[in-house]
Structures are given as structure tokens and as C-alpha cells.
Coordinates of C-alpha atoms and ligand atoms in Angstrom, one line a residue:
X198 CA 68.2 125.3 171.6
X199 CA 69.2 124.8 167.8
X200 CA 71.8 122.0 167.2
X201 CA 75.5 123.7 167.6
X202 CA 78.0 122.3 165.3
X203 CA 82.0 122.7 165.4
X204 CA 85.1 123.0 163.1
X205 CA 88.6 123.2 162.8
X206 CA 91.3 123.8 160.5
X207 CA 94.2 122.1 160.8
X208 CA 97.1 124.4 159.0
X209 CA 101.0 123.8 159.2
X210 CA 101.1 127.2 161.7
X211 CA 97.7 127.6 163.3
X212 CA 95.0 125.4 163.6
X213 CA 91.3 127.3 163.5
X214 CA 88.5 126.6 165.5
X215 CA 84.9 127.8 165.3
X216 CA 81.1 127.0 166.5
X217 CA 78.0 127.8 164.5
X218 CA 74.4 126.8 164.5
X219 CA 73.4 125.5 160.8
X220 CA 72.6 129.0 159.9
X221 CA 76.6 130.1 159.8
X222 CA 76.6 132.7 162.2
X223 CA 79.6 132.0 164.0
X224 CA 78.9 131.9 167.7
X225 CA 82.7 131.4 169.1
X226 CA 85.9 131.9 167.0
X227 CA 89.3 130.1 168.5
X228 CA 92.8 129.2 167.3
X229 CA 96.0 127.6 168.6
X230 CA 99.4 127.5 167.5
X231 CA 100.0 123.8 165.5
X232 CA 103.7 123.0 166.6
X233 CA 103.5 120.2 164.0
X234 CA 107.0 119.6 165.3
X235 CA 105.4 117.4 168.2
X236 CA 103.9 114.9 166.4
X237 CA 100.2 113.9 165.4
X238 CA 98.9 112.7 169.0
X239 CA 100.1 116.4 170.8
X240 CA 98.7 118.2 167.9
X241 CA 95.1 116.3 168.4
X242 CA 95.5 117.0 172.1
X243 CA 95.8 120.3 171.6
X244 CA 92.6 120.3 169.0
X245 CA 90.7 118.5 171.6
X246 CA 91.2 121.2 174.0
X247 CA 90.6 123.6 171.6
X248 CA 87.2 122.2 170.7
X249 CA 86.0 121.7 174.5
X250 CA 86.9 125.2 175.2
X251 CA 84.7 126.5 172.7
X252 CA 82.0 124.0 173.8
X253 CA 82.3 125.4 177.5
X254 CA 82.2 129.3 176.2
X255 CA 78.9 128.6 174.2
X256 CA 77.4 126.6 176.8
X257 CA 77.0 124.1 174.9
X258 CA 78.5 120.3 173.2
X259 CA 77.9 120.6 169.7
X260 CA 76.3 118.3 167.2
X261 CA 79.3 117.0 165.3
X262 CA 82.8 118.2 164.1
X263 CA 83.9 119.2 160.7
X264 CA 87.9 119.1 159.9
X265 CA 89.8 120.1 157.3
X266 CA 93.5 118.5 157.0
X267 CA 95.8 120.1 154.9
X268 CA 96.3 116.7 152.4
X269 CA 94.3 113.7 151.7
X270 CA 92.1 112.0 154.4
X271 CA 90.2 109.0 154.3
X272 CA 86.5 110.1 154.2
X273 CA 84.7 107.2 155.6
X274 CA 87.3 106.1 158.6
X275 CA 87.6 109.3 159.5
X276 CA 91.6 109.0 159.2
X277 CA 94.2 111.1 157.3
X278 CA 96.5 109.4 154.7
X279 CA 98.9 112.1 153.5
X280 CA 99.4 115.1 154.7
X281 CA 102.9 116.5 152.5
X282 CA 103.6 119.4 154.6
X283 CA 103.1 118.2 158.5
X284 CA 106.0 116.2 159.8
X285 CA 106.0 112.2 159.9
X286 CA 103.5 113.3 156.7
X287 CA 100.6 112.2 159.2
X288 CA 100.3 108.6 157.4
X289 CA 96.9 106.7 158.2
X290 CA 96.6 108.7 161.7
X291 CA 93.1 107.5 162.7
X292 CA 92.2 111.2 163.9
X293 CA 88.3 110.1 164.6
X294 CA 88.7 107.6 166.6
X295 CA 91.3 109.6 169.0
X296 CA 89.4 113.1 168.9
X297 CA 85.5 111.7 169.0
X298 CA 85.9 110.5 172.9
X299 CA 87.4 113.9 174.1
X300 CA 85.0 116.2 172.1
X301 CA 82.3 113.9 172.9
X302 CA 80.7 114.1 169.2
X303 CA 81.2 112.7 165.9
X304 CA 84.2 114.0 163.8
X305 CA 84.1 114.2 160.0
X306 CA 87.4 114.6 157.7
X307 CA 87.9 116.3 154.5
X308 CA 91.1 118.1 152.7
X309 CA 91.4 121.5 153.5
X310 CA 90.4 123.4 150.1
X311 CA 87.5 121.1 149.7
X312 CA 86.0 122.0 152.9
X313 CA 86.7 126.0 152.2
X314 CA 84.9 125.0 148.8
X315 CA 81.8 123.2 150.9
X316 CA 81.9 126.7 153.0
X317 CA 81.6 129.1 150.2
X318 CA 79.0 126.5 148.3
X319 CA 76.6 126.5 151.4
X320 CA 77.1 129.9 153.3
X321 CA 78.9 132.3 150.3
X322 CA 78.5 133.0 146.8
X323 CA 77.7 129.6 146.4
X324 CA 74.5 130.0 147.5
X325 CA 73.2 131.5 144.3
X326 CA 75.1 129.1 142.3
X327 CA 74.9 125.3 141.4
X328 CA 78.6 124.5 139.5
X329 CA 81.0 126.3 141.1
X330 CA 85.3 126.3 141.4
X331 CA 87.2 127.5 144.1
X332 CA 90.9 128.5 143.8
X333 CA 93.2 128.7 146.7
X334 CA 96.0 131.3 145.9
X335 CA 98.6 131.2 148.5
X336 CA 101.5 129.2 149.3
X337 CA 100.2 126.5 147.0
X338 CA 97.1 126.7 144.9
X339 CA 94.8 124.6 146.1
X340 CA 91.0 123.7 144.7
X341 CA 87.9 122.2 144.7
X342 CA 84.9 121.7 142.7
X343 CA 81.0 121.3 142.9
X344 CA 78.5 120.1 140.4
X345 CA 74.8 120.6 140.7
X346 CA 75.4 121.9 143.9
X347 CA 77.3 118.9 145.0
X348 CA 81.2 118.5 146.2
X349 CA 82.9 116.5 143.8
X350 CA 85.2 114.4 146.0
X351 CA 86.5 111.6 143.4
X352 CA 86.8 108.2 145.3
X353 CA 90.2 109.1 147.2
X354 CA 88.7 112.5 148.1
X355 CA 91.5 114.4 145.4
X356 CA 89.2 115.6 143.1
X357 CA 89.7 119.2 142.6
X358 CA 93.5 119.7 142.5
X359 CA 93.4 122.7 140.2
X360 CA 96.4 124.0 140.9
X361 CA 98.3 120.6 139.5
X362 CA 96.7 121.4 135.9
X363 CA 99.7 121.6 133.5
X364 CA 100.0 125.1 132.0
X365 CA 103.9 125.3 130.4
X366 CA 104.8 121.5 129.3
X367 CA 108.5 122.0 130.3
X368 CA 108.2 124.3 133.1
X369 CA 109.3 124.5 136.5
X370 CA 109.2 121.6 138.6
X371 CA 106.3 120.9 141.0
X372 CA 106.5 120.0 144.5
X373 CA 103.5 117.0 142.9
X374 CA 106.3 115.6 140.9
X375 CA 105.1 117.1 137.8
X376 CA 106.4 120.1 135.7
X377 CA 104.7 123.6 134.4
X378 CA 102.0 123.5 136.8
X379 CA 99.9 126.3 137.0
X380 CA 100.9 126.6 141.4
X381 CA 105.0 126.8 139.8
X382 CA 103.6 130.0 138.0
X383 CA 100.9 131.8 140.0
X384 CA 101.1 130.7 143.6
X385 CA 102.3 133.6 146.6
X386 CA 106.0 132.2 146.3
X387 CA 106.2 131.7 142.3
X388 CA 105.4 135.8 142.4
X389 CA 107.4 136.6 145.0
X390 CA 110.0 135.1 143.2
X391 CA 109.4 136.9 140.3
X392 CA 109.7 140.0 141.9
X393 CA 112.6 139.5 143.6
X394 CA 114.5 138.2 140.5
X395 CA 113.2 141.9 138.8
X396 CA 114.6 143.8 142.3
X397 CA 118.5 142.3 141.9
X398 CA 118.6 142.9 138.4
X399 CA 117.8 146.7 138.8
X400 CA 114.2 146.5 137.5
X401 CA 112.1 147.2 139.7
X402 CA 113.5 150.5 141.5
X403 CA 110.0 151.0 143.5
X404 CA 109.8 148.1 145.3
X405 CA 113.1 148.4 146.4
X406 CA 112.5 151.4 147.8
X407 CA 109.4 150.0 149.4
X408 CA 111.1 147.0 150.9
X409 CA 114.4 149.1 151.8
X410 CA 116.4 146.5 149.3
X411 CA 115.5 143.8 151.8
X412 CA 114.8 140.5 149.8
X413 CA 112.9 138.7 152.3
X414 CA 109.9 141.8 152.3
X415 CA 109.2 141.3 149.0
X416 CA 105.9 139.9 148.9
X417 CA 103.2 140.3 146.6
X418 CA 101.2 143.0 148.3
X419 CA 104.7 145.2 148.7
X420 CA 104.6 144.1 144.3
X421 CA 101.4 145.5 144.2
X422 CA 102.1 148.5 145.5
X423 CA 105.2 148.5 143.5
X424 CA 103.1 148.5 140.8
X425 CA 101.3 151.0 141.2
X426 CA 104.2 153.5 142.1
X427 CA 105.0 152.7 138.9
X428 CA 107.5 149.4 138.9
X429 CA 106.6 148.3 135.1
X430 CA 108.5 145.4 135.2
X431 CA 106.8 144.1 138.5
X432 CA 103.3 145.2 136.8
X433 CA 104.1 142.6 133.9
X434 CA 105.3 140.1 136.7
X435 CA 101.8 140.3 138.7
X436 CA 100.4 140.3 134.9
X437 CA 101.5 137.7 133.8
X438 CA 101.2 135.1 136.9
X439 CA 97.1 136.2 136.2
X440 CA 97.5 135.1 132.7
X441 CA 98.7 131.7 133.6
X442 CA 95.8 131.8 136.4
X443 CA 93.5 132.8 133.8
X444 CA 94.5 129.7 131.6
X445 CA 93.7 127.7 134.8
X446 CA 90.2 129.2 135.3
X447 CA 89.9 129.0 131.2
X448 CA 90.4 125.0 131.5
X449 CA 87.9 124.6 134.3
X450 CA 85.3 127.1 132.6
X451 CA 85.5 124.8 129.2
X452 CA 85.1 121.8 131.4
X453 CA 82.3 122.7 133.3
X454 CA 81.1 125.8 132.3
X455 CA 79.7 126.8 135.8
X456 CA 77.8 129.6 136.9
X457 CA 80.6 130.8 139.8
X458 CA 84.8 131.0 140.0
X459 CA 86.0 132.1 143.1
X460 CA 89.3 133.2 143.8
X461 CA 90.3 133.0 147.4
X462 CA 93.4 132.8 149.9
X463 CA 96.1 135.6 150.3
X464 CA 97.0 136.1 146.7
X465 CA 93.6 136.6 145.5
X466 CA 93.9 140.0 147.6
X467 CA 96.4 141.5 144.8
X468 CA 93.1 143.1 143.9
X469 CA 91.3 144.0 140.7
X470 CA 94.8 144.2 138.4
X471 CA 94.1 140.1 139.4
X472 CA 90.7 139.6 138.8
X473 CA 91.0 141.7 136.0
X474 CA 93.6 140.2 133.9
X475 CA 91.8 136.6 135.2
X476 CA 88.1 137.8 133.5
X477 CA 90.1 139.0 129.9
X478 CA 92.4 135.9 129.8
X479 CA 88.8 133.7 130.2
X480 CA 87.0 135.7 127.6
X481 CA 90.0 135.4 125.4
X482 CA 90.4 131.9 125.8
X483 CA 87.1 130.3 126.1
X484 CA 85.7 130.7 122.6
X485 CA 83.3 127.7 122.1
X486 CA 80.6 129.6 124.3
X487 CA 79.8 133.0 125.5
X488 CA 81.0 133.4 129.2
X489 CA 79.5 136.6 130.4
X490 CA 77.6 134.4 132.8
X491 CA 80.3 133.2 134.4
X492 CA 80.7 135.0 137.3
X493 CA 84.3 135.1 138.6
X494 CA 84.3 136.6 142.1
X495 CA 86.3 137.5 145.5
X496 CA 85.5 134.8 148.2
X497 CA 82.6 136.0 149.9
X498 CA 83.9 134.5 153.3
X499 CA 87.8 135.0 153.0
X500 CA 89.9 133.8 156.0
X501 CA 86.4 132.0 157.5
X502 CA 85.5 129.8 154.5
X503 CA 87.6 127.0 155.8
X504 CA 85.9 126.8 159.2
X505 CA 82.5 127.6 157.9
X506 CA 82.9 124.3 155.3
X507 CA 83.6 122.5 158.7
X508 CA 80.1 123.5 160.4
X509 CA 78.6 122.6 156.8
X510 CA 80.9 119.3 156.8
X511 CA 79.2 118.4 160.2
X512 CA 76.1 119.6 159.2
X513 CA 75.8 117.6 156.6
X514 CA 77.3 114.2 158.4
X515 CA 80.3 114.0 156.4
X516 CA 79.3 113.7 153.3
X517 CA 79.4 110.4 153.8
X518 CA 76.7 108.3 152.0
X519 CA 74.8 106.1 153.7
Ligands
LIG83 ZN1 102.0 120.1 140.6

């Protein structure tokens, strides 16, 4: 039999399992609840067992382990450094050395948005492209980036942060320390805020109806609707976020100018009033070339590019250099 390979994804809610031969096709999907509340070593316990129940379903141990950590990891110990958003922040937790013994193979490391970016480079739209940028609309924006067909990882592993790129100088502070970056402006909660600013001050009479005046509904799907019914003011809202995106994508496109953009993650769903807006901001922007070729797409893989960059990550060792 083929080598098997595994992969999780560690996220502040649920952690993501899955098992697939080096072709992608996903032979066992699995996930667990994270309870970060209970501390690094229960939260790899549980990931152990998540890991050897797949092993026992397919029948078989795999290869190697690909996991994606939701903050900075040390690439070559195998450990994580920072992860913001987990409590006790996860500093210097050697997560190879704990899980490789119980899963019984090797375990490779990599942030989160990197290893979504490895999973649409190797089994997505990536295929057909060499440079490619990936986007991670949701609670934050996350990124990553690859050259030549090649992950660019930066020395720390932090190259790629594309949603810390500076849009409005003096605009609202960032959770990064920084101000006016473009996640302030166009990530899930920077909209939702939007909207729900426009739905107290009277604007935005369809999505109140929509979300029966409740504050908490409002989200940018029930916006998007809202939208459509014919909410102007939440129309300019969703608008304008996908300007400032499309400043973002205009940066990276100058920089790079690569063949691929993809948008993925829960925001990226709005839909083609997004991708839209995205594609005229580019063309509008980018004037020093012609950017017809740039393709700016959907995520070919949605919710299982993060698991599917593991199996590549253990695939492919690690990335680690030898
Ligand atoms: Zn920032």
C-alpha cells in the first residue's frame, strides 16, 4: 500500500484531523473540540488520540504528520513559540517531541495560514500556478505566500502576514500593535461592526428585519443578504471593506505580480459583490503592468485547505532543509 500521511489543525475551537495518500484524496476526516482552557499537554493528548483513531479506521500508521498551529512555530524543533489566541500563549511548547511517541511518526510544524497556502499550492488552484497569495478572511486575515512554486517562510516562519500590511496610516488599532491594518478594516468582525453601527443608527432597515433587531445576528452573510434586499448603506459597508481588501491584493500583485490570488476563509463567501469589487480595485490600482493574467479566485479547497497543507507538510518532510 501507498504511504498514508496525517494532519491536523489546531484552531482556538476545534482541532481538524485528516488522512490522505500523497494524491489528496482524503481517506478519513476527524475533529475534536480544543478546550484550550486545559492547557497545552491535555490539548496534545487529545490530538494524539485524535490521530491514532484515524490510524486504526484506515488501517493503517501513517508516514508522518503535518500541523498547523494557529501563531508562530519553530520549524526545525518542531516546537511552537507564540500562539496569541490559545491560553498560557503556548510559549516554546516542544509539541514534536510529546506527540511523535504516541502517533508513532514524525510530526512537522508550520503556522496555520501557511500550511492552508502549502494546501492550495499543491492540491488546488495552485497547481496551475507558480507565484501565488492566499488571503484568510475571517476573524483575522491571515496569509501566506509562494514564489516559484515554493512557500516563502522567512527565517522565523512569519513571512506572509498580509493581513498586517498598513492600509489607513491612523486607523484603528491592531491587535499586532500596529494601526490601519488592512485585518482592522476587512476582517469578519471589522464588517460586522460596520453593519451593526449602520443597524442602530436607522440605516440599514433590512437587516434589521433579517436579524429581528438582534445585534449579536449580524454577521456578514445576514449583510449580504441585507444587501441585496436592498440595505444601501450595508451595500457600501461590504463595498467598501473589498476596497480596502483590494488595496491589500493591489500591494502584493505590485510586489510579486503572481499568476494566482486566492481569497479564502468565511468572509471570502460574501460572494461575487467581494470578488468583484477586489478584481476592479486591482485593475484600478496596479497601473505599472497589465493584470488580466492575474487570476484572483475562490479557494479551490475551502474548509479542507488547512488539513490538506498538512498531508502536503508531511509529504514533503517539513519543509525542512536538509
Ligand atoms: Zn496588524
Amino acid at each position: 500500500m501507498a504511504e498514508v500521511y496525517a494532519a491536523v489543525d489546531l484552531g482556538g475551537t476545534n482541532i481538524a484531523g485528516a488522512m490522505a495518500g500523497s494524491d489528496g484524496r482524503l481517506l478519513c476526516e476527524r475533529s475534536a473540540p480544543t478546550r484550550s482552557h486545559e492547557g497545552p499537554q491535555a490539548v496534545l493528548e487529545r490530538i494524539a488520540t485524535l490521530v491514532q483513531g484515524m490510524s486504526q479506521a484506515v488501517g493503517v500508521r501513517p508516514a508522518a504528520l503535518g500541523m498547523g498551529v494557529p501563531g508562530l512555530a519553530d520549524l526545525k524543533a518542531g516546537g511552537t513559540r507564540f500562539l496569541p489566541n490559545l491560553p498560557t500563549q503556548w510559549r516554546d511548547i516542544p509539541v514534536r517531541d510529546i506527540l511523535s511517541p504516541k502517533v508513532g511518526c514524525p510530526v512537522y510544524l508550520l503556522n496555520d495560514v501557511r500550511m492552508a497556502t502549502l494546501g492550495e499550492l499543491t492540491f488546488g488552484h495552485g497547481r496551475t500556478a507558480s507565484t501565488m497569495a492566499f488571503f484568510a478572511l475571517g476573524t483575522g486575515i491571515g496569509g501566506g505566500i509562494a514564489v516559484d512554486g515554493k512557500l516563502r517562510l522567512g527565517p522565523l516562519g512569519a513571512a506572509g502576514e498580509l493581513g498586517h500590511q498598513t492600509i489607513i496610516p491612523d486607523g484603528p488599532r491592531c491587535g499586532c500593535g500596529s494601526r490601519g491594518c488592512l485585518e482592522t478594516l476587512a476582517s469578519g468582525p471589522a464588517i460586522t461592526a460596520e453593519g451593526i453601527r449602520l443597524l442602530k443608527a436607522g440605516q440599514a432597515p433590512r437587516l434589521h428585519e433579517l436579524v429581528g433587531g438582534d445585534v449579536s445576528r449580524v454577521d456578514p452573510r445576514e449583510m449580504v443578504a441585507a444587501a441585496a434586499a436592498g440595505d444601501e448603506a450595508v451595500r457600501e459597508a461590504i463595498v467598501r471593506a473589498a476596497e480596502y481588501l483590494g488595496i491589500g491584493v493591489g500591494n502584493v500583485v505590485t510586489a510579486l505580480h503572481p499568476d494566482l490570488i486566492v481569497l479564502g476563509g468565511g468572509v471570502a463567501q460574501i460572494g461575487p459583490l467581494l470578488f468583484d469589487t477586489v478584481r476592479e480595485t486591482v485593475r484600478g490600482r496596479v497601473r505599472m503592468f497589465p493584470t488580466d493574467d492575474v487570476q484572483i479566485k475562490p479557494s479551490l479547497l475551502g474548509n479542507s485547505a488547512g488539513v490538506l497543507g498538512g498531508i502536503a507538510l508531511a509529504m514533503k518532510n517539513g519543509l525542512i532543509e536538509s
